[in-house]
Amino acid sequence: MLNPMSPTPPSRRHRRALIVVVVGLGLLLAGCAQHAPQDTLRPEGPNATKINGLFDLVFWIAAGVFVLVEVGVVYLIVRYRHRDENPEPVQVHGNTRLEITWAVIPALILLGVAVPTFKTIFELAKKPKDPIRVTVIGHQFWWEYQYTDLHVTAANELHMPVGRPVYLTLKSDDVIHSFWVPRLGGKHDVEPGRVSRITYEASHAGTYLGQCVEFCGLSHANMRLRAFAQSPSDFDQWVSDQKTAAATPASGTQAAEGLTLFGAKGCTGCHTVEGVSTGKVGPNLTHLYSRTAFAGDTFDMTPDNLRMWLHDPPGVKPGSKMPNLGLSGSEITNLVAYLETLK
Ligand code: CUA
Protein backbone atom coordinates (compact mmCIF):
# COMPACT_ATOMS: atom_id res chain seq x y z
CA MET A 1 0.00 0.00 0.00
CA LEU A 2 1.20 3.52 -0.73
CA ASN A 3 2.22 5.66 2.13
CA PRO A 4 0.00 8.80 1.97
CA MET A 5 3.08 10.90 2.75
CA SER A 6 5.15 9.44 -0.09
CA PRO A 7 5.71 11.60 -3.19
CA THR A 8 3.60 11.13 -6.35
CA PRO A 9 4.60 7.90 -8.09
CA PRO A 10 6.81 8.45 -11.18
CA SER A 11 4.26 7.08 -13.70
CA ARG A 12 1.64 9.63 -12.67
CA ARG A 13 4.22 12.40 -12.66
CA HIS A 14 5.26 11.49 -16.20
CA ARG A 15 1.65 11.48 -17.36
CA ARG A 16 1.07 14.92 -15.87
CA ALA A 17 4.20 16.28 -17.49
CA LEU A 18 3.10 14.83 -20.82
CA ILE A 19 -0.33 16.53 -20.55
CA VAL A 20 1.32 19.87 -19.74
CA VAL A 21 3.67 19.54 -22.74
CA VAL A 22 0.88 18.49 -25.16
CA VAL A 23 -1.49 21.29 -24.04
CA GLY A 24 1.37 23.79 -24.14
CA LEU A 25 2.41 22.75 -27.65
CA GLY A 26 -1.24 22.89 -28.78
CA LEU A 27 -1.57 26.47 -27.54
CA LEU A 28 1.73 27.40 -29.17
CA LEU A 29 0.66 25.90 -32.50
CA ALA A 30 -2.69 27.70 -32.31
CA GLY A 31 -0.75 30.95 -32.30
CA CYS A 32 1.08 30.00 -35.52
CA ALA A 33 -1.94 29.77 -37.85
CA GLN A 34 -0.81 30.43 -41.42
CA HIS A 35 -4.21 31.50 -42.62
CA ALA A 36 -5.62 33.75 -39.89
CA PRO A 37 -7.83 36.26 -41.65
CA GLN A 38 -9.22 37.64 -38.38
CA ASP A 39 -5.91 38.51 -36.77
CA THR A 40 -5.97 41.70 -34.68
CA LEU A 41 -2.18 41.56 -34.52
CA ARG A 42 -1.98 42.44 -38.22
CA PRO A 43 -3.88 45.74 -38.09
CA GLU A 44 -4.92 47.51 -41.26
CA GLY A 45 -5.61 51.22 -41.44
CA PRO A 46 -5.10 54.01 -38.91
CA ASN A 47 -7.68 53.07 -36.28
CA ALA A 48 -6.75 49.41 -36.04
CA THR A 49 -3.09 50.44 -35.86
CA LYS A 50 -3.85 52.78 -32.95
CA ILE A 51 -5.65 50.00 -31.08
CA ASN A 52 -2.81 47.58 -31.73
CA GLY A 53 -0.26 50.16 -30.57
CA LEU A 54 -2.11 50.50 -27.28
CA PHE A 55 -2.28 46.73 -26.96
CA ASP A 56 1.49 46.42 -27.53
CA LEU A 57 2.25 49.06 -24.90
CA VAL A 58 0.01 47.47 -22.25
CA PHE A 59 1.27 43.99 -23.15
CA TRP A 60 4.94 44.90 -22.63
CA ILE A 61 4.22 46.76 -19.40
CA ALA A 62 2.29 43.71 -18.13
CA ALA A 63 5.06 41.39 -19.31
CA GLY A 64 7.64 43.48 -17.42
CA VAL A 65 5.55 43.41 -14.24
CA PHE A 66 5.05 39.66 -14.60
CA VAL A 67 8.76 38.94 -14.98
CA LEU A 68 9.76 41.18 -12.04
CA VAL A 69 7.11 39.67 -9.74
CA GLU A 70 7.91 36.07 -10.71
CA VAL A 71 11.66 36.58 -10.33
CA GLY A 72 11.02 38.10 -6.89
CA VAL A 73 8.73 35.26 -5.83
CA VAL A 74 11.16 32.56 -6.98
CA TYR A 75 14.10 34.34 -5.31
CA LEU A 76 12.24 34.59 -1.99
CA ILE A 77 11.13 30.95 -2.15
CA VAL A 78 14.70 29.77 -2.68
CA ARG A 79 16.47 32.24 -0.42
CA TYR A 80 14.16 31.73 2.57
CA ARG A 81 13.22 28.08 2.08
CA HIS A 82 12.97 25.93 5.17
CA ARG A 83 16.24 24.37 6.28
CA ASP A 84 16.60 22.19 9.35
CA GLU A 85 19.46 24.27 10.71
CA ASN A 86 17.46 27.55 10.40
CA PRO A 87 15.67 28.79 13.48
CA GLU A 88 12.13 30.18 13.11
CA PRO A 89 12.52 33.75 11.71
CA VAL A 90 11.52 36.82 13.69
CA GLN A 91 7.75 37.39 13.31
CA VAL A 92 6.87 40.97 12.26
CA HIS A 93 3.67 42.85 11.45
CA GLY A 94 3.49 45.79 9.01
CA ASN A 95 6.14 47.90 7.35
CA THR A 96 4.93 51.37 6.44
CA ARG A 97 7.70 52.16 3.97
CA LEU A 98 7.24 48.88 2.10
CA GLU A 99 3.45 49.27 1.99
CA ILE A 100 3.64 52.81 0.61
CA THR A 101 6.14 51.61 -2.01
CA TRP A 102 3.94 48.78 -3.26
CA ALA A 103 0.92 51.07 -3.41
CA VAL A 104 2.69 53.91 -5.22
CA ILE A 105 4.49 51.82 -7.88
CA PRO A 106 1.30 50.09 -9.20
CA ALA A 107 -0.54 53.46 -9.09
CA LEU A 108 2.19 54.99 -11.28
CA ILE A 109 2.05 52.03 -13.66
CA LEU A 110 -1.76 52.34 -13.92
CA LEU A 111 -1.40 56.05 -14.59
CA GLY A 112 1.15 55.27 -17.30
CA VAL A 113 -1.38 52.94 -18.92
CA ALA A 114 -4.38 55.25 -18.39
CA VAL A 115 -2.98 58.28 -20.24
CA PRO A 116 -2.41 56.55 -23.62
CA THR A 117 -5.64 54.58 -23.15
CA PHE A 118 -7.78 57.70 -22.78
CA LYS A 119 -5.91 59.39 -25.61
CA THR A 120 -6.66 56.43 -27.91
CA ILE A 121 -10.31 56.24 -26.84
CA PHE A 122 -10.85 59.92 -27.64
CA GLU A 123 -9.02 59.65 -30.96
CA LEU A 124 -11.11 56.64 -32.01
CA ALA A 125 -14.35 58.41 -31.05
CA LYS A 126 -13.60 61.43 -33.26
CA LYS A 127 -15.88 61.81 -36.26
CA PRO A 128 -13.67 61.35 -39.35
CA LYS A 129 -13.31 63.97 -42.09
CA ASP A 130 -15.10 63.33 -45.36
CA PRO A 131 -16.18 59.76 -44.57
CA ILE A 132 -18.36 57.34 -46.48
CA ARG A 133 -21.38 57.09 -44.17
CA VAL A 134 -22.95 53.67 -43.76
CA THR A 135 -25.77 52.63 -41.47
CA VAL A 136 -25.21 49.04 -40.38
CA ILE A 137 -28.32 47.19 -39.23
CA GLY A 138 -27.94 43.89 -37.41
CA HIS A 139 -30.63 41.32 -38.15
CA GLN A 140 -30.98 37.71 -37.02
CA PHE A 141 -28.73 36.59 -38.81
CA TRP A 142 -27.29 38.93 -41.40
CA TRP A 143 -26.01 42.47 -41.82
CA GLU A 144 -27.66 45.25 -43.79
CA TYR A 145 -25.64 48.22 -45.05
CA GLN A 146 -27.33 51.45 -46.08
CA TYR A 147 -24.91 53.84 -47.78
CA THR A 148 -26.54 57.03 -46.51
CA ASP A 149 -25.21 59.45 -49.15
CA LEU A 150 -24.77 57.02 -52.03
CA HIS A 151 -28.31 55.56 -51.81
CA VAL A 152 -27.10 51.99 -52.05
CA THR A 153 -28.30 49.08 -49.92
CA ALA A 154 -26.15 45.98 -49.54
CA ALA A 155 -25.97 42.94 -47.31
CA ASN A 156 -23.16 41.16 -45.47
CA GLU A 157 -20.43 42.45 -47.79
CA LEU A 158 -19.19 45.94 -46.98
CA HIS A 159 -17.45 47.74 -49.82
CA MET A 160 -15.11 50.58 -48.98
CA PRO A 161 -12.56 52.64 -50.90
CA VAL A 162 -8.94 52.36 -49.76
CA GLY A 163 -7.65 55.33 -47.80
CA ARG A 164 -11.03 56.83 -46.98
CA PRO A 165 -12.71 56.41 -43.59
CA VAL A 166 -16.03 54.65 -43.40
CA TYR A 167 -18.18 56.04 -40.60
CA LEU A 168 -20.49 53.28 -39.45
CA THR A 169 -23.72 53.97 -37.58
CA LEU A 170 -24.72 50.74 -35.85
CA LYS A 171 -28.34 49.77 -35.16
CA SER A 172 -30.14 46.55 -34.42
CA ASP A 173 -33.45 45.36 -35.77
CA ASP A 174 -33.99 42.73 -33.06
CA VAL A 175 -31.50 41.54 -30.42
CA ILE A 176 -27.99 42.54 -29.39
CA HIS A 177 -25.36 41.80 -32.03
CA SER A 178 -21.76 42.96 -32.19
CA PHE A 179 -19.96 44.17 -35.29
CA TRP A 180 -16.31 43.33 -35.77
CA VAL A 181 -13.80 43.15 -38.58
CA PRO A 182 -10.72 42.43 -36.45
CA ARG A 183 -8.08 43.74 -38.87
CA LEU A 184 -9.95 46.98 -39.60
CA GLY A 185 -10.63 48.25 -36.10
CA GLY A 186 -12.48 47.83 -32.87
CA LYS A 187 -15.66 45.90 -32.31
CA HIS A 188 -18.86 47.48 -31.10
CA ASP A 189 -22.09 46.10 -29.72
CA VAL A 190 -25.13 46.67 -31.92
CA GLU A 191 -28.07 47.18 -29.60
CA PRO A 192 -31.80 47.58 -30.22
CA GLY A 193 -32.99 51.09 -29.33
CA ARG A 194 -29.49 52.49 -29.30
CA VAL A 195 -27.23 54.02 -31.93
CA SER A 196 -23.46 53.50 -31.80
CA ARG A 197 -20.71 54.69 -34.10
CA ILE A 198 -17.37 53.33 -35.17
CA THR A 199 -14.88 54.22 -37.91
CA TYR A 200 -13.07 51.75 -40.14
CA GLU A 201 -10.45 52.53 -42.72
CA ALA A 202 -8.23 50.29 -44.82
CA SER A 203 -4.87 51.48 -46.16
CA HIS A 204 -4.50 48.55 -48.56
CA ALA A 205 -6.90 46.86 -50.93
CA GLY A 206 -8.01 43.45 -49.77
CA THR A 207 -10.74 41.32 -48.29
CA TYR A 208 -11.15 41.49 -44.55
CA LEU A 209 -13.30 38.95 -42.74
CA GLY A 210 -15.43 39.62 -39.71
CA GLN A 211 -18.39 38.29 -37.83
CA CYS A 212 -21.02 38.96 -35.23
CA VAL A 213 -19.38 38.59 -31.83
CA GLU A 214 -22.35 38.74 -29.49
CA PHE A 215 -24.40 35.58 -29.04
CA CYS A 216 -27.65 36.48 -30.78
CA GLY A 217 -29.49 33.20 -31.32
CA LEU A 218 -29.26 29.85 -33.06
CA SER A 219 -27.27 31.07 -36.06
CA HIS A 220 -24.98 33.51 -34.27
CA ALA A 221 -22.06 31.54 -35.73
CA ASN A 222 -23.55 32.01 -39.22
CA MET A 223 -23.67 35.79 -38.95
CA ARG A 224 -20.48 36.64 -40.72
CA LEU A 225 -19.39 39.50 -42.91
CA ARG A 226 -16.57 40.58 -45.10
CA ALA A 227 -15.24 43.96 -46.07
CA PHE A 228 -13.83 44.63 -49.53
CA ALA A 229 -11.35 47.49 -49.55
CA GLN A 230 -11.07 48.60 -53.17
CA SER A 231 -9.30 51.25 -55.18
CA PRO A 232 -11.48 54.38 -55.38
CA SER A 233 -12.26 53.69 -59.04
CA ASP A 234 -13.29 50.07 -58.34
CA PHE A 235 -15.43 51.33 -55.47
CA ASP A 236 -17.11 53.91 -57.70
CA GLN A 237 -17.76 51.17 -60.24
CA TRP A 238 -19.35 49.01 -57.55
CA VAL A 239 -21.56 51.91 -56.45
CA SER A 240 -22.76 52.60 -59.98
CA ASP A 241 -23.39 48.86 -60.57
CA GLN A 242 -25.46 48.71 -57.39
CA LYS A 243 -27.52 51.68 -58.55
CA THR A 244 -28.58 50.07 -61.80
CA ALA A 245 -32.08 48.67 -62.02
CA ALA A 246 -32.64 44.98 -61.42
CA ALA A 247 -32.41 42.76 -64.46
CA THR A 248 -35.69 41.72 -66.07
CA PRO A 249 -35.50 38.24 -67.56
CA ALA A 250 -36.62 37.66 -71.14
CA SER A 251 -40.06 36.08 -71.32
CA GLY A 252 -40.27 32.35 -71.85
CA THR A 253 -37.00 31.66 -69.99
CA GLN A 254 -36.54 29.72 -66.76
CA ALA A 255 -35.55 33.02 -65.15
CA ALA A 256 -38.89 34.54 -66.20
CA GLU A 257 -40.66 31.58 -64.62
CA GLY A 258 -38.55 32.23 -61.53
CA LEU A 259 -39.64 35.88 -61.42
CA THR A 260 -43.28 34.76 -61.51
CA LEU A 261 -42.62 32.32 -58.65
CA PHE A 262 -40.82 35.09 -56.75
CA GLY A 263 -44.20 36.83 -56.53
CA ALA A 264 -46.42 33.74 -56.28
CA LYS A 265 -44.45 32.16 -53.42
CA GLY A 266 -44.43 35.35 -51.38
CA CYS A 267 -40.68 36.14 -51.67
CA THR A 268 -41.73 39.72 -52.47
CA GLY A 269 -43.20 40.12 -48.98
CA CYS A 270 -39.77 39.86 -47.37
CA HIS A 271 -37.26 40.93 -50.03
CA THR A 272 -36.74 44.10 -51.99
CA VAL A 273 -35.86 43.82 -55.66
CA GLU A 274 -35.88 47.36 -57.09
CA GLY A 275 -38.85 47.73 -59.40
CA VAL A 276 -40.32 44.38 -58.33
CA SER A 277 -40.92 44.35 -54.58
CA THR A 278 -40.35 46.32 -51.41
CA GLY A 279 -40.17 43.68 -48.63
CA LYS A 280 -37.92 44.62 -45.72
CA VAL A 281 -37.58 41.44 -43.64
CA GLY A 282 -34.73 39.81 -45.53
CA PRO A 283 -31.81 41.21 -47.52
CA ASN A 284 -32.27 43.39 -50.59
CA LEU A 285 -31.78 41.01 -53.53
CA THR A 286 -31.57 43.56 -56.36
CA HIS A 287 -27.90 42.71 -56.92
CA LEU A 288 -27.73 39.45 -54.96
CA TYR A 289 -25.55 37.69 -57.49
CA SER A 290 -22.90 40.44 -57.37
CA ARG A 291 -22.04 39.19 -53.87
CA THR A 292 -19.59 36.36 -53.21
CA ALA A 293 -21.70 34.72 -50.50
CA PHE A 294 -25.18 34.80 -49.00
CA ALA A 295 -27.20 33.94 -45.88
CA GLY A 296 -25.06 35.97 -43.48
CA ASP A 297 -21.96 35.37 -45.62
CA THR A 298 -22.28 31.68 -44.77
CA PHE A 299 -22.53 30.03 -48.20
CA ASP A 300 -20.54 30.83 -51.33
CA MET A 301 -22.73 32.26 -54.07
CA THR A 302 -23.13 29.26 -56.34
CA PRO A 303 -26.23 27.82 -58.02
CA ASP A 304 -25.79 24.59 -56.02
CA ASN A 305 -25.69 26.47 -52.72
CA LEU A 306 -28.74 28.53 -53.69
CA ARG A 307 -30.56 25.27 -54.46
CA MET A 308 -29.57 23.84 -51.09
CA TRP A 309 -30.73 27.03 -49.41
CA LEU A 310 -34.11 27.29 -51.15
CA HIS A 311 -34.78 23.63 -50.43
CA ASP A 312 -34.79 24.22 -46.66
CA PRO A 313 -33.36 27.48 -45.28
CA PRO A 314 -33.76 26.74 -41.54
CA GLY A 315 -32.39 23.25 -42.20
CA VAL A 316 -29.02 24.63 -43.35
CA LYS A 317 -29.04 27.77 -41.20
CA PRO A 318 -30.79 27.10 -37.89
CA GLY A 319 -33.10 29.89 -36.74
CA SER A 320 -33.28 31.48 -40.19
CA LYS A 321 -36.36 33.69 -40.53
CA MET A 322 -36.74 32.47 -44.10
CA PRO A 323 -39.10 29.51 -43.85
CA ASN A 324 -39.08 26.28 -45.79
CA LEU A 325 -41.48 27.12 -48.63
CA GLY A 326 -41.86 23.50 -49.70
CA LEU A 327 -40.61 24.29 -53.21
CA SER A 328 -40.45 21.55 -55.82
CA GLY A 329 -37.22 20.76 -57.68
CA SER A 330 -38.33 22.56 -60.85
CA GLU A 331 -39.54 25.59 -58.89
CA ILE A 332 -36.12 25.80 -57.26
CA THR A 333 -34.42 25.51 -60.67
CA ASN A 334 -36.48 28.42 -62.00
CA LEU A 335 -35.97 30.57 -58.92
CA VAL A 336 -32.21 29.99 -58.99
CA ALA A 337 -32.19 30.90 -62.70
CA TYR A 338 -33.91 34.18 -61.78
CA LEU A 339 -31.59 34.90 -58.83
CA GLU A 340 -28.58 34.35 -61.11
CA THR A 341 -29.74 37.27 -63.26
CA LEU A 342 -29.69 39.65 -60.28
CA LYS A 343 -26.07 40.72 -60.78
CU1 CUA B 1 -25.67 38.50 -34.43
CU2 CUA B 1 -24.38 37.05 -33.05
Coordinates of C-alpha atoms and ligand atoms in Angstrom, one line a residue:
M1 CA 0.0 0.0 0.0
L2 CA 1.2 3.5 -0.7
N3 CA 2.2 5.7 2.1
P4 CA 0.0 8.8 2.0
M5 CA 3.1 10.9 2.7
S6 CA 5.2 9.4 -0.1
P7 CA 5.7 11.6 -3.2
T8 CA 3.6 11.1 -6.3
P9 CA 4.6 7.9 -8.1
P10 CA 6.8 8.5 -11.2
S11 CA 4.3 7.1 -13.7
R12 CA 1.6 9.6 -12.7
R13 CA 4.2 12.4 -12.7
H14 CA 5.3 11.5 -16.2
R15 CA 1.7 11.5 -17.4
R16 CA 1.1 14.9 -15.9
A17 CA 4.2 16.3 -17.5
L18 CA 3.1 14.8 -20.8
I19 CA -0.3 16.5 -20.5
V20 CA 1.3 19.9 -19.7
V21 CA 3.7 19.5 -22.7
V22 CA 0.9 18.5 -25.2
V23 CA -1.5 21.3 -24.0
G24 CA 1.4 23.8 -24.1
L25 CA 2.4 22.8 -27.7
G26 CA -1.2 22.9 -28.8
L27 CA -1.6 26.5 -27.5
L28 CA 1.7 27.4 -29.2
L29 CA 0.7 25.9 -32.5
A30 CA -2.7 27.7 -32.3
G31 CA -0.7 30.9 -32.3
C32 CA 1.1 30.0 -35.5
A33 CA -1.9 29.8 -37.8
Q34 CA -0.8 30.4 -41.4
H35 CA -4.2 31.5 -42.6
A36 CA -5.6 33.7 -39.9
P37 CA -7.8 36.3 -41.6
Q38 CA -9.2 37.6 -38.4
D39 CA -5.9 38.5 -36.8
T40 CA -6.0 41.7 -34.7
L41 CA -2.2 41.6 -34.5
R42 CA -2.0 42.4 -38.2
P43 CA -3.9 45.7 -38.1
E44 CA -4.9 47.5 -41.3
G45 CA -5.6 51.2 -41.4
P46 CA -5.1 54.0 -38.9
N47 CA -7.7 53.1 -36.3
A48 CA -6.7 49.4 -36.0
T49 CA -3.1 50.4 -35.9
K50 CA -3.8 52.8 -32.9
I51 CA -5.7 50.0 -31.1
N52 CA -2.8 47.6 -31.7
G53 CA -0.3 50.2 -30.6
L54 CA -2.1 50.5 -27.3
F55 CA -2.3 46.7 -27.0
D56 CA 1.5 46.4 -27.5
L57 CA 2.2 49.1 -24.9
V58 CA 0.0 47.5 -22.3
F59 CA 1.3 44.0 -23.1
W60 CA 4.9 44.9 -22.6
I61 CA 4.2 46.8 -19.4
A62 CA 2.3 43.7 -18.1
A63 CA 5.1 41.4 -19.3
G64 CA 7.6 43.5 -17.4
V65 CA 5.5 43.4 -14.2
F66 CA 5.1 39.7 -14.6
V67 CA 8.8 38.9 -15.0
L68 CA 9.8 41.2 -12.0
V69 CA 7.1 39.7 -9.7
E70 CA 7.9 36.1 -10.7
V71 CA 11.7 36.6 -10.3
G72 CA 11.0 38.1 -6.9
V73 CA 8.7 35.3 -5.8
V74 CA 11.2 32.6 -7.0
Y75 CA 14.1 34.3 -5.3
L76 CA 12.2 34.6 -2.0
I77 CA 11.1 31.0 -2.2
V78 CA 14.7 29.8 -2.7
R79 CA 16.5 32.2 -0.4
Y80 CA 14.2 31.7 2.6
R81 CA 13.2 28.1 2.1
H82 CA 13.0 25.9 5.2
R83 CA 16.2 24.4 6.3
D84 CA 16.6 22.2 9.4
E85 CA 19.5 24.3 10.7
N86 CA 17.5 27.5 10.4
P87 CA 15.7 28.8 13.5
E88 CA 12.1 30.2 13.1
P89 CA 12.5 33.7 11.7
V90 CA 11.5 36.8 13.7
Q91 CA 7.7 37.4 13.3
V92 CA 6.9 41.0 12.3
H93 CA 3.7 42.8 11.4
G94 CA 3.5 45.8 9.0
N95 CA 6.1 47.9 7.3
T96 CA 4.9 51.4 6.4
R97 CA 7.7 52.2 4.0
L98 CA 7.2 48.9 2.1
E99 CA 3.5 49.3 2.0
I100 CA 3.6 52.8 0.6
T101 CA 6.1 51.6 -2.0
W102 CA 3.9 48.8 -3.3
A103 CA 0.9 51.1 -3.4
V104 CA 2.7 53.9 -5.2
I105 CA 4.5 51.8 -7.9
P106 CA 1.3 50.1 -9.2
A107 CA -0.5 53.5 -9.1
L108 CA 2.2 55.0 -11.3
I109 CA 2.1 52.0 -13.7
L110 CA -1.8 52.3 -13.9
L111 CA -1.4 56.1 -14.6
G112 CA 1.1 55.3 -17.3
V113 CA -1.4 52.9 -18.9
A114 CA -4.4 55.3 -18.4
V115 CA -3.0 58.3 -20.2
P116 CA -2.4 56.6 -23.6
T117 CA -5.6 54.6 -23.1
F118 CA -7.8 57.7 -22.8
K119 CA -5.9 59.4 -25.6
T120 CA -6.7 56.4 -27.9
I121 CA -10.3 56.2 -26.8
F122 CA -10.9 59.9 -27.6
E123 CA -9.0 59.6 -31.0
L124 CA -11.1 56.6 -32.0
A125 CA -14.3 58.4 -31.1
K126 CA -13.6 61.4 -33.3
K127 CA -15.9 61.8 -36.3
P128 CA -13.7 61.4 -39.3
K129 CA -13.3 64.0 -42.1
D130 CA -15.1 63.3 -45.4
P131 CA -16.2 59.8 -44.6
I132 CA -18.4 57.3 -46.5
R133 CA -21.4 57.1 -44.2
V134 CA -22.9 53.7 -43.8
T135 CA -25.8 52.6 -41.5
V136 CA -25.2 49.0 -40.4
I137 CA -28.3 47.2 -39.2
G138 CA -27.9 43.9 -37.4
H139 CA -30.6 41.3 -38.2
Q140 CA -31.0 37.7 -37.0
F141 CA -28.7 36.6 -38.8
W142 CA -27.3 38.9 -41.4
W143 CA -26.0 42.5 -41.8
E144 CA -27.7 45.3 -43.8
Y145 CA -25.6 48.2 -45.0
Q146 CA -27.3 51.5 -46.1
Y147 CA -24.9 53.8 -47.8
T148 CA -26.5 57.0 -46.5
D149 CA -25.2 59.5 -49.2
L150 CA -24.8 57.0 -52.0
H151 CA -28.3 55.6 -51.8
V152 CA -27.1 52.0 -52.0
T153 CA -28.3 49.1 -49.9
A154 CA -26.1 46.0 -49.5
A155 CA -26.0 42.9 -47.3
N156 CA -23.2 41.2 -45.5
E157 CA -20.4 42.5 -47.8
L158 CA -19.2 45.9 -47.0
H159 CA -17.4 47.7 -49.8
M160 CA -15.1 50.6 -49.0
P161 CA -12.6 52.6 -50.9
V162 CA -8.9 52.4 -49.8
G163 CA -7.6 55.3 -47.8
R164 CA -11.0 56.8 -47.0
P165 CA -12.7 56.4 -43.6
V166 CA -16.0 54.6 -43.4
Y167 CA -18.2 56.0 -40.6
L168 CA -20.5 53.3 -39.5
T169 CA -23.7 54.0 -37.6
L170 CA -24.7 50.7 -35.9
K171 CA -28.3 49.8 -35.2
S172 CA -30.1 46.5 -34.4
D173 CA -33.5 45.4 -35.8
D174 CA -34.0 42.7 -33.1
V175 CA -31.5 41.5 -30.4
I176 CA -28.0 42.5 -29.4
H177 CA -25.4 41.8 -32.0
S178 CA -21.8 43.0 -32.2
F179 CA -20.0 44.2 -35.3
W180 CA -16.3 43.3 -35.8
V181 CA -13.8 43.1 -38.6
P182 CA -10.7 42.4 -36.5
R183 CA -8.1 43.7 -38.9
L184 CA -9.9 47.0 -39.6
G185 CA -10.6 48.3 -36.1
G186 CA -12.5 47.8 -32.9
K187 CA -15.7 45.9 -32.3
H188 CA -18.9 47.5 -31.1
D189 CA -22.1 46.1 -29.7
V190 CA -25.1 46.7 -31.9
E191 CA -28.1 47.2 -29.6
P192 CA -31.8 47.6 -30.2
G193 CA -33.0 51.1 -29.3
R194 CA -29.5 52.5 -29.3
V195 CA -27.2 54.0 -31.9
S196 CA -23.5 53.5 -31.8
R197 CA -20.7 54.7 -34.1
I198 CA -17.4 53.3 -35.2
T199 CA -14.9 54.2 -37.9
Y200 CA -13.1 51.7 -40.1
E201 CA -10.4 52.5 -42.7
A202 CA -8.2 50.3 -44.8
S203 CA -4.9 51.5 -46.2
H204 CA -4.5 48.6 -48.6
A205 CA -6.9 46.9 -50.9
G206 CA -8.0 43.4 -49.8
T207 CA -10.7 41.3 -48.3
Y208 CA -11.2 41.5 -44.6
L209 CA -13.3 39.0 -42.7
G210 CA -15.4 39.6 -39.7
Q211 CA -18.4 38.3 -37.8
C212 CA -21.0 39.0 -35.2
V213 CA -19.4 38.6 -31.8
E214 CA -22.3 38.7 -29.5
F215 CA -24.4 35.6 -29.0
C216 CA -27.7 36.5 -30.8
G217 CA -29.5 33.2 -31.3
L218 CA -29.3 29.9 -33.1
S219 CA -27.3 31.1 -36.1
H220 CA -25.0 33.5 -34.3
A221 CA -22.1 31.5 -35.7
N222 CA -23.5 32.0 -39.2
M223 CA -23.7 35.8 -39.0
R224 CA -20.5 36.6 -40.7
L225 CA -19.4 39.5 -42.9
R226 CA -16.6 40.6 -45.1
A227 CA -15.2 44.0 -46.1
F228 CA -13.8 44.6 -49.5
A229 CA -11.3 47.5 -49.6
Q230 CA -11.1 48.6 -53.2
S231 CA -9.3 51.3 -55.2
P232 CA -11.5 54.4 -55.4
S233 CA -12.3 53.7 -59.0
D234 CA -13.3 50.1 -58.3
F235 CA -15.4 51.3 -55.5
D236 CA -17.1 53.9 -57.7
Q237 CA -17.8 51.2 -60.2
W238 CA -19.4 49.0 -57.5
V239 CA -21.6 51.9 -56.5
S240 CA -22.8 52.6 -60.0
D241 CA -23.4 48.9 -60.6
Q242 CA -25.5 48.7 -57.4
K243 CA -27.5 51.7 -58.5
T244 CA -28.6 50.1 -61.8
A245 CA -32.1 48.7 -62.0
A246 CA -32.6 45.0 -61.4
A247 CA -32.4 42.8 -64.5
T248 CA -35.7 41.7 -66.1
P249 CA -35.5 38.2 -67.6
A250 CA -36.6 37.7 -71.1
S251 CA -40.1 36.1 -71.3
G252 CA -40.3 32.3 -71.8
T253 CA -37.0 31.7 -70.0
Q254 CA -36.5 29.7 -66.8
A255 CA -35.5 33.0 -65.1
A256 CA -38.9 34.5 -66.2
E257 CA -40.7 31.6 -64.6
G258 CA -38.5 32.2 -61.5
L259 CA -39.6 35.9 -61.4
T260 CA -43.3 34.8 -61.5
L261 CA -42.6 32.3 -58.7
F262 CA -40.8 35.1 -56.8
G263 CA -44.2 36.8 -56.5
A264 CA -46.4 33.7 -56.3
K265 CA -44.5 32.2 -53.4
G266 CA -44.4 35.4 -51.4
C267 CA -40.7 36.1 -51.7
T268 CA -41.7 39.7 -52.5
G269 CA -43.2 40.1 -49.0
C270 CA -39.8 39.9 -47.4
H271 CA -37.3 40.9 -50.0
T272 CA -36.7 44.1 -52.0
V273 CA -35.9 43.8 -55.7
E274 CA -35.9 47.4 -57.1
G275 CA -38.8 47.7 -59.4
V276 CA -40.3 44.4 -58.3
S277 CA -40.9 44.3 -54.6
T278 CA -40.4 46.3 -51.4
G279 CA -40.2 43.7 -48.6
K280 CA -37.9 44.6 -45.7
V281 CA -37.6 41.4 -43.6
G282 CA -34.7 39.8 -45.5
P283 CA -31.8 41.2 -47.5
N284 CA -32.3 43.4 -50.6
L285 CA -31.8 41.0 -53.5
T286 CA -31.6 43.6 -56.4
H287 CA -27.9 42.7 -56.9
L288 CA -27.7 39.5 -55.0
Y289 CA -25.6 37.7 -57.5
S290 CA -22.9 40.4 -57.4
R291 CA -22.0 39.2 -53.9
T292 CA -19.6 36.4 -53.2
A293 CA -21.7 34.7 -50.5
F294 CA -25.2 34.8 -49.0
A295 CA -27.2 33.9 -45.9
G296 CA -25.1 36.0 -43.5
D297 CA -22.0 35.4 -45.6
T298 CA -22.3 31.7 -44.8
F299 CA -22.5 30.0 -48.2
D300 CA -20.5 30.8 -51.3
M301 CA -22.7 32.3 -54.1
T302 CA -23.1 29.3 -56.3
P303 CA -26.2 27.8 -58.0
D304 CA -25.8 24.6 -56.0
N305 CA -25.7 26.5 -52.7
L306 CA -28.7 28.5 -53.7
R307 CA -30.6 25.3 -54.5
M308 CA -29.6 23.8 -51.1
W309 CA -30.7 27.0 -49.4
L310 CA -34.1 27.3 -51.2
H311 CA -34.8 23.6 -50.4
D312 CA -34.8 24.2 -46.7
P313 CA -33.4 27.5 -45.3
P314 CA -33.8 26.7 -41.5
G315 CA -32.4 23.2 -42.2
V316 CA -29.0 24.6 -43.3
K317 CA -29.0 27.8 -41.2
P318 CA -30.8 27.1 -37.9
G319 CA -33.1 29.9 -36.7
S320 CA -33.3 31.5 -40.2
K321 CA -36.4 33.7 -40.5
M322 CA -36.7 32.5 -44.1
P323 CA -39.1 29.5 -43.9
N324 CA -39.1 26.3 -45.8
L325 CA -41.5 27.1 -48.6
G326 CA -41.9 23.5 -49.7
L327 CA -40.6 24.3 -53.2
S328 CA -40.4 21.5 -55.8
G329 CA -37.2 20.8 -57.7
S330 CA -38.3 22.6 -60.8
E331 CA -39.5 25.6 -58.9
I332 CA -36.1 25.8 -57.3
T333 CA -34.4 25.5 -60.7
N334 CA -36.5 28.4 -62.0
L335 CA -36.0 30.6 -58.9
V336 CA -32.2 30.0 -59.0
A337 CA -32.2 30.9 -62.7
Y338 CA -33.9 34.2 -61.8
L339 CA -31.6 34.9 -58.8
E340 CA -28.6 34.4 -61.1
T341 CA -29.7 37.3 -63.3
L342 CA -29.7 39.7 -60.3
K343 CA -26.1 40.7 -60.8
Ligands
CUA1 CU1 -25.7 38.5 -34.4 CU2 -24.4 37.1 -33.1

